[in-house]
Amino acid sequence: MKRKLYKKLLQHLPKKEFTIVTGARQTGKSTLLHDLKSYCKGEGIPEVFINLENKTLLAELNDNPLNLLAYLPSQEKKTVVFLDEIQYLSDPSNFLKLIYDEFHDKVKIVASGSSAFYIDSKFKDSLAGRKRIFHLLTCDFEDYLMLQGKSNLWEEVIRIKEQPMAKSLKLDLLRLEWEAYMLFGGYPAVITETSIPEKKEMLKEIRDSFIKRDIVESGVQNEAVFYRLFQILASQTGQLVNVNELSNTLKSRNETIQNYLEVMEKCFHLTLIRPFYANIRKELVKMPKGFLLDQGLRNSLLNNFNPINQRFDKGELWEQAVFRLLADKFGLDGIRFWRTADGKEIDFVLPNENPPLAIEAKFDERLAKIKKYQLFINTYPGFNFQFATMQPWSEDFFRRFI
């Protein structure tokens, strides 16, 4: 089974621009590159795969980018060069610029980078028009089912979505899968692991070992403060991120907290969404809201994998899940929230959709009281306002959100 991003990468393969795949560690970037390599091999397209964790190869390309040409299997036909972990190059921006400007008729580079932090800092403006960046998040619910070989359940979701009055005999099975997805998230290796204790251990390994590599490579000075900040953000998902408050709690400088937040964002562990406003005086809230990008990682940071209905934080867990659903459906860039100076709030606002959307997440439908949100509805009558609820569970869940 191939991730959905594979199709977009395949479509971009013939393009002149270089292809860059970024995302958190362990999300499947190397697998995608190998899938594309297999496609090239099957189509008779010259290709070569270079893993830059190989120190010998890394030293050669750092010494002189033109050393890459010696690895091309053909001088007659254009070769697709797969570069895994491109952030390890000492100057990936200069490397790609040189190869593109001088040899784009001979070489098409498809590269992966474990962290956008390094790519953003090294891929300077000189690469404008020479590259396209694709972001790979952890799996959405479709990929979650497909990776487990449960395509029949995804087919049932499609049937429900396409038939407004359809009832499903598999609704309870779908709920079990959805709740497992809310608990353990979308890292591919975690999804395909069948043992619950082993899933927890794998998430712990991602939390401790792989994120530690991000910490070390991004120059974080105080690992303990970084982890504590991460845990606080996990426990406060969907809340305003107040740098001053976090600084006081962690006894660190504001600049340090701000830097660590940027590292988390660039490493695809955290997203800070910005406020939406029309009336600056009444609505402007400068602070963003924070959401982790994988629910399994969030639960591992909190060391809480209790079933949904036994959790005190099920409201926060549900809001986190709604955020990921919106991110998967609409992308990260267009998601905002609305909040007035006196604290009235809408969880998610998508002003760029047609029609624009406003969504309030409530785990239980009984908590969805329209009167509380009348100010927004009256102020923005052009918005399609709706509640996102999980309980009571029904087929409508898939029609509205998936």
Coordinates of C-alpha atoms in Angstrom, one line a residue:
M1 CA 0.0 0.0 0.0
K2 CA 1.3 3.4 -1.0
R3 CA 0.6 6.7 0.8
K4 CA -1.7 9.2 -1.0
L5 CA 1.2 11.6 -1.4
Y6 CA 2.8 9.1 -3.7
K7 CA 0.5 10.1 -6.6
K8 CA 1.4 13.7 -6.3
L9 CA 5.1 12.9 -6.2
L10 CA 4.6 10.7 -9.3
Q11 CA 2.9 13.5 -11.1
H12 CA 5.8 15.8 -10.3
L13 CA 8.5 13.4 -11.4
P14 CA 8.6 14.6 -15.0
K15 CA 8.7 18.2 -13.9
K16 CA 11.9 20.2 -14.3
E17 CA 11.8 21.4 -10.7
F18 CA 13.5 19.3 -8.1
T19 CA 11.2 17.5 -5.7
I20 CA 11.7 17.8 -1.9
V21 CA 9.8 15.7 0.6
T22 CA 9.8 17.0 4.2
G23 CA 8.2 15.8 7.4
A24 CA 8.8 14.5 10.9
R25 CA 11.1 11.4 11.3
Q26 CA 9.5 8.0 11.0
T27 CA 6.6 9.3 8.8
G28 CA 7.6 7.3 5.7
K29 CA 9.7 9.6 3.6
S30 CA 12.4 7.1 2.7
T31 CA 9.7 4.5 1.9
L32 CA 8.1 7.0 -0.6
L33 CA 11.5 7.5 -2.2
H34 CA 12.0 3.8 -2.6
D35 CA 8.5 3.4 -4.1
L36 CA 9.4 6.1 -6.7
K37 CA 12.7 4.4 -7.3
S38 CA 10.8 1.1 -8.0
Y39 CA 8.5 3.0 -10.4
C40 CA 11.5 4.4 -12.3
K41 CA 13.1 1.0 -12.5
G42 CA 9.9 -0.5 -13.9
E43 CA 9.6 2.2 -16.5
G44 CA 13.2 2.0 -17.6
I45 CA 14.1 5.5 -16.2
P46 CA 17.7 5.7 -15.1
E47 CA 17.9 6.2 -11.3
V48 CA 20.3 6.1 -8.4
F49 CA 19.5 6.1 -4.7
I50 CA 22.0 7.8 -2.3
N51 CA 21.5 7.8 1.5
L52 CA 23.3 10.7 3.0
E53 CA 23.6 8.9 6.4
N54 CA 26.4 7.1 4.6
K55 CA 29.4 9.3 5.8
T56 CA 31.6 8.4 2.8
L57 CA 29.0 9.5 0.3
L58 CA 28.2 12.6 2.3
A59 CA 31.9 13.6 2.5
E60 CA 32.2 13.2 -1.3
L61 CA 29.2 15.4 -2.1
N62 CA 30.2 18.0 0.5
D63 CA 33.7 18.1 -1.0
N64 CA 32.4 18.8 -4.4
P65 CA 28.7 18.6 -5.6
L66 CA 29.9 17.6 -9.1
N67 CA 31.0 14.3 -7.6
L68 CA 27.4 13.4 -7.9
L69 CA 27.8 13.0 -11.7
A70 CA 30.1 10.0 -11.2
Y71 CA 27.2 8.0 -9.8
L72 CA 24.9 8.5 -12.7
P73 CA 24.2 5.2 -14.5
S74 CA 23.7 6.9 -17.9
Q75 CA 25.1 10.0 -19.5
E76 CA 22.7 9.7 -22.4
K77 CA 19.4 9.9 -20.6
K78 CA 18.2 12.0 -17.7
T79 CA 18.7 10.3 -14.4
V80 CA 16.5 10.6 -11.4
V81 CA 18.7 10.9 -8.3
F82 CA 17.1 10.1 -5.0
L83 CA 18.8 11.8 -2.1
D84 CA 17.7 10.6 1.3
E85 CA 18.3 12.8 4.4
I86 CA 19.5 15.9 2.3
Q87 CA 19.6 18.0 5.5
Y88 CA 23.0 16.3 6.3
L89 CA 24.7 18.2 3.4
S90 CA 26.7 21.1 4.8
D91 CA 25.1 23.4 2.3
P92 CA 22.1 21.7 0.5
S93 CA 20.9 25.0 -0.9
N94 CA 24.2 25.6 -2.8
F95 CA 24.4 21.9 -3.8
L96 CA 20.9 21.9 -5.4
K97 CA 21.3 25.3 -7.0
L98 CA 24.6 24.2 -8.7
I99 CA 23.2 20.9 -10.0
Y100 CA 20.0 22.5 -11.2
D101 CA 21.6 25.4 -13.0
E102 CA 24.3 23.4 -14.7
F103 CA 22.9 19.9 -15.1
H104 CA 19.0 20.0 -15.0
D105 CA 19.1 18.4 -18.4
K106 CA 20.9 15.4 -17.0
V107 CA 19.6 15.2 -13.4
K108 CA 16.3 15.3 -11.7
I109 CA 16.7 15.3 -7.9
V110 CA 14.1 13.8 -5.6
A111 CA 15.2 14.5 -2.0
S112 CA 13.9 13.8 1.5
G113 CA 14.7 15.8 4.6
S114 CA 13.8 14.7 8.1
S115 CA 13.1 18.2 9.3
A116 CA 11.9 21.4 7.6
F117 CA 14.0 23.2 10.2
Y118 CA 17.2 22.4 8.4
I119 CA 15.7 22.8 5.0
D120 CA 14.2 26.2 5.8
S121 CA 17.5 27.5 7.2
K122 CA 19.7 26.3 4.3
F123 CA 17.3 26.4 1.3
K124 CA 17.7 30.1 0.7
D125 CA 15.9 32.3 -1.9
S126 CA 18.4 31.2 -4.5
L127 CA 16.2 28.0 -5.0
A128 CA 13.1 30.0 -5.9
G129 CA 11.6 28.3 -9.0
R130 CA 14.0 25.4 -8.8
K131 CA 12.2 23.2 -6.2
R132 CA 8.8 22.2 -5.0
I133 CA 8.4 21.1 -1.4
F134 CA 5.9 18.4 -0.4
H135 CA 5.0 17.9 3.3
L136 CA 4.4 14.4 4.6
L137 CA 2.4 14.3 7.8
T138 CA 1.7 11.1 9.8
C139 CA -1.1 9.0 8.3
D140 CA -4.7 10.2 8.0
F141 CA -7.6 7.8 8.7
E142 CA -7.7 6.5 5.2
D143 CA -4.0 5.6 5.2
Y144 CA -4.5 4.2 8.7
L145 CA -7.0 1.7 7.5
M146 CA -5.2 0.9 4.3
L147 CA -1.9 0.2 6.0
Q148 CA -3.7 -2.4 8.2
G149 CA -5.1 -4.1 5.2
K150 CA -8.6 -3.0 6.1
S151 CA -9.6 -1.6 2.7
N152 CA -13.1 -3.0 3.2
L153 CA -13.7 -0.6 6.0
W154 CA -12.5 2.3 3.9
E155 CA -14.8 1.2 1.1
E156 CA -17.6 1.3 3.7
V157 CA -16.6 4.9 4.6
I158 CA -16.8 5.8 0.9
R159 CA -20.3 4.2 0.6
I160 CA -21.5 6.1 3.6
K161 CA -20.2 9.4 2.2
E162 CA -21.7 8.8 -1.2
Q163 CA -25.2 7.7 0.1
P164 CA -26.8 10.4 2.4
M165 CA -29.3 7.9 3.8
A166 CA -27.0 4.9 4.1
K167 CA -26.9 2.8 7.3
S168 CA -23.8 0.7 8.0
L169 CA -23.6 -2.7 9.7
K170 CA -19.9 -1.9 10.2
L171 CA -20.4 1.2 12.3
D172 CA -19.2 -0.3 15.5
L173 CA -16.1 -1.6 13.8
L174 CA -15.4 1.8 12.4
R175 CA -15.8 3.4 15.8
L176 CA -13.2 0.9 17.3
E177 CA -10.8 1.8 14.5
W178 CA -11.4 5.5 14.9
E179 CA -10.9 5.4 18.7
A180 CA -7.7 3.4 18.2
Y181 CA -6.5 6.1 15.7
M182 CA -7.3 8.8 18.2
L183 CA -5.2 7.0 20.8
F184 CA -2.2 5.7 18.8
G185 CA -2.0 8.2 16.0
G186 CA -0.6 7.8 12.5
Y187 CA 3.0 6.8 12.5
P188 CA 3.2 4.0 9.9
A189 CA 5.2 1.6 12.0
V190 CA 2.8 2.1 15.0
I191 CA -0.2 1.5 12.8
T192 CA 1.1 -1.8 11.4
E193 CA 2.1 -3.1 14.9
T194 CA -0.7 -5.3 16.3
S195 CA 0.4 -5.5 19.9
I196 CA -0.9 -2.6 22.1
P197 CA 2.0 -2.7 24.5
E198 CA 4.4 -2.6 21.5
K199 CA 2.6 0.3 20.0
K200 CA 3.2 2.2 23.3
E201 CA 6.8 1.3 23.3
M202 CA 7.3 2.4 19.7
L203 CA 5.7 5.8 20.4
K204 CA 8.0 6.1 23.4
E205 CA 10.9 5.4 21.1
I206 CA 9.8 8.1 18.7
R207 CA 9.2 10.5 21.6
D208 CA 12.6 9.8 23.2
S209 CA 15.1 8.7 20.6
F210 CA 14.0 10.2 17.3
I211 CA 12.9 13.6 18.7
K212 CA 16.2 13.7 20.6
R213 CA 17.9 13.7 17.2
D214 CA 15.9 16.7 16.3
I215 CA 16.9 18.4 19.5
V216 CA 20.6 17.6 19.1
E217 CA 20.7 18.6 15.4
S218 CA 18.8 21.8 15.9
G219 CA 21.2 23.0 18.6
V220 CA 18.8 23.0 21.6
Q221 CA 20.8 23.8 24.6
N222 CA 18.5 22.6 27.4
E223 CA 17.0 19.2 26.6
A224 CA 15.1 19.0 29.9
V225 CA 13.3 22.4 29.3
F226 CA 12.5 21.4 25.7
Y227 CA 10.8 18.1 26.8
R228 CA 8.9 19.8 29.6
L229 CA 7.7 22.5 27.2
F230 CA 6.6 19.7 24.8
Q231 CA 4.7 18.0 27.6
I232 CA 3.0 21.2 28.6
L233 CA 1.9 21.9 25.1
A234 CA 0.5 18.4 24.8
S235 CA -1.5 18.9 28.0
Q236 CA -2.8 22.3 26.7
T237 CA -3.7 21.3 23.2
G238 CA -6.0 23.9 21.6
Q239 CA -5.2 26.6 24.2
L240 CA -3.5 29.9 23.6
V241 CA 0.3 29.6 23.7
N242 CA 1.5 32.3 26.1
V243 CA 5.2 32.7 25.8
N244 CA 5.5 34.8 28.9
E245 CA 3.6 32.3 31.0
L246 CA 5.6 29.4 29.7
S247 CA 8.8 31.3 30.3
N248 CA 7.8 31.8 34.0
T249 CA 6.7 28.2 34.4
L250 CA 9.9 26.8 33.0
K251 CA 12.2 29.5 34.4
S252 CA 13.6 30.2 31.0
R253 CA 14.0 33.3 28.8
N254 CA 11.2 34.3 26.4
E255 CA 13.7 34.0 23.5
T256 CA 14.5 30.4 24.5
I257 CA 10.8 29.4 24.6
Q258 CA 10.2 31.1 21.3
N259 CA 13.2 29.3 19.8
Y260 CA 12.0 25.9 21.1
L261 CA 8.5 26.5 19.7
E262 CA 10.1 27.2 16.3
V263 CA 12.1 24.0 16.4
M264 CA 8.9 22.0 17.2
E265 CA 7.1 23.6 14.3
K266 CA 10.0 23.1 11.8
C267 CA 10.3 19.5 12.9
F268 CA 6.6 18.9 12.2
H269 CA 5.7 18.1 15.8
L270 CA 3.6 21.2 16.5
T271 CA 1.5 23.7 14.6
L272 CA 0.6 27.2 15.8
I273 CA -2.6 28.5 14.3
R274 CA -3.2 32.2 14.1
P275 CA -6.3 34.2 15.0
F276 CA -8.9 35.3 12.4
Y277 CA -10.3 38.8 12.8
A278 CA -12.0 41.6 10.9
N279 CA -12.3 44.1 13.8
I280 CA -8.8 44.5 15.1
R281 CA -9.9 46.4 18.1
K282 CA -12.4 43.9 19.4
E283 CA -11.1 40.6 18.0
L284 CA -7.3 40.8 17.8
V285 CA -5.6 38.1 19.9
K286 CA -1.9 38.0 19.1
M287 CA -1.2 34.7 20.8
P288 CA -1.6 31.6 18.6
K289 CA -3.2 28.3 19.6
G290 CA -1.0 25.1 19.6
F291 CA -1.8 21.7 18.3
L292 CA 0.5 18.6 18.1
L293 CA 0.5 17.0 14.7
D294 CA 0.1 13.4 15.9
Q295 CA -2.3 12.2 18.6
G296 CA -0.2 9.1 19.4
L297 CA 2.8 11.4 20.2
R298 CA 0.6 13.6 22.3
N299 CA -0.7 10.7 24.3
S300 CA 2.8 9.3 24.7
L301 CA 4.0 12.7 26.1
L302 CA 1.1 12.6 28.6
N303 CA 1.7 8.8 29.2
N304 CA -2.1 8.4 28.8
F305 CA -3.5 5.7 26.5
N306 CA -6.8 5.2 28.5
P307 CA -9.9 4.5 26.4
I308 CA -11.7 7.7 25.2
N309 CA -14.7 7.4 27.5
Q310 CA -12.5 7.0 30.6
R311 CA -10.5 10.2 30.0
F312 CA -10.9 13.5 31.6
D313 CA -9.3 15.1 28.6
K314 CA -11.6 13.6 26.0
G315 CA -12.8 17.1 25.0
E316 CA -9.2 18.2 24.3
L317 CA -8.4 14.9 22.6
W318 CA -11.5 15.4 20.3
E319 CA -10.5 19.0 19.5
Q320 CA -7.0 17.7 18.6
A321 CA -8.6 15.0 16.3
V322 CA -10.8 17.6 14.6
F323 CA -7.8 19.8 14.0
R324 CA -6.0 16.9 12.2
L325 CA -9.1 16.1 10.2
L326 CA -9.2 19.7 9.0
A327 CA -5.5 19.8 8.3
D328 CA -5.8 16.6 6.2
K329 CA -8.8 17.9 4.3
F330 CA -7.9 21.6 3.8
G331 CA -4.1 21.9 4.6
L332 CA -2.4 23.6 7.6
D333 CA -2.1 27.1 6.2
G334 CA -5.7 28.0 6.0
I335 CA -6.8 27.1 9.6
R336 CA -7.5 29.9 12.0
F337 CA -9.4 30.4 15.2
W338 CA -11.6 33.3 16.4
R339 CA -11.5 35.0 19.8
T340 CA -12.7 38.3 21.1
A341 CA -11.0 40.4 23.7
D342 CA -13.6 39.3 26.2
G343 CA -13.0 35.6 25.6
K344 CA -15.7 34.5 23.2
E345 CA -14.2 31.9 20.9
I346 CA -14.7 29.6 17.9
D347 CA -12.3 26.7 17.7
F348 CA -11.6 26.7 14.0
V349 CA -12.2 29.2 11.2
L350 CA -11.4 28.5 7.5
P351 CA -11.9 31.9 5.8
N352 CA -10.5 30.8 2.5
E353 CA -13.0 28.1 1.7
N354 CA -16.1 28.6 -0.4
P355 CA -18.3 29.1 1.6
P356 CA -16.0 30.0 4.5
L357 CA -16.3 27.6 7.5
A358 CA -16.5 28.0 11.2
I359 CA -16.3 24.9 13.4
E360 CA -16.8 24.4 17.1
A361 CA -15.6 21.0 18.5
K362 CA -17.7 19.4 21.2
F363 CA -17.2 15.8 22.1
D364 CA -20.8 15.4 23.2
E365 CA -23.6 16.8 21.1
R366 CA -25.5 17.8 24.3
L367 CA -22.8 20.4 24.9
A368 CA -23.4 22.1 21.6
K369 CA -25.4 25.2 22.5
I370 CA -25.9 27.5 19.5
K371 CA -26.6 30.6 21.7
K372 CA -23.0 30.8 22.9
Y373 CA -21.8 31.4 19.3
Q374 CA -24.5 33.9 18.2
L375 CA -22.1 36.8 18.2
F376 CA -19.9 35.2 15.6
I377 CA -22.9 34.0 13.5
N378 CA -24.4 37.5 13.5
T379 CA -21.0 39.2 12.8
Y380 CA -20.1 36.8 10.0
P381 CA -23.4 35.7 8.3
G382 CA -21.5 34.4 5.2
F383 CA -19.8 31.7 7.2
N384 CA -21.1 28.1 7.4
F385 CA -21.1 27.5 11.1
Q386 CA -21.3 24.0 12.4
F387 CA -20.5 21.8 15.4
A388 CA -18.1 18.9 15.2
T389 CA -19.3 16.2 17.6
M390 CA -18.3 12.6 18.2
Q391 CA -21.1 11.5 20.5
P392 CA -23.6 10.1 19.6
W393 CA -21.7 8.1 17.1
S394 CA -23.4 7.7 13.7
E395 CA -22.8 7.5 10.0
D396 CA -23.0 11.3 9.8
F397 CA -19.5 11.5 11.4
F398 CA -18.0 10.3 8.1
R399 CA -20.3 12.4 5.9
R400 CA -19.3 15.6 7.7
F401 CA -15.6 15.2 8.6
I402 CA -13.8 12.4 6.7

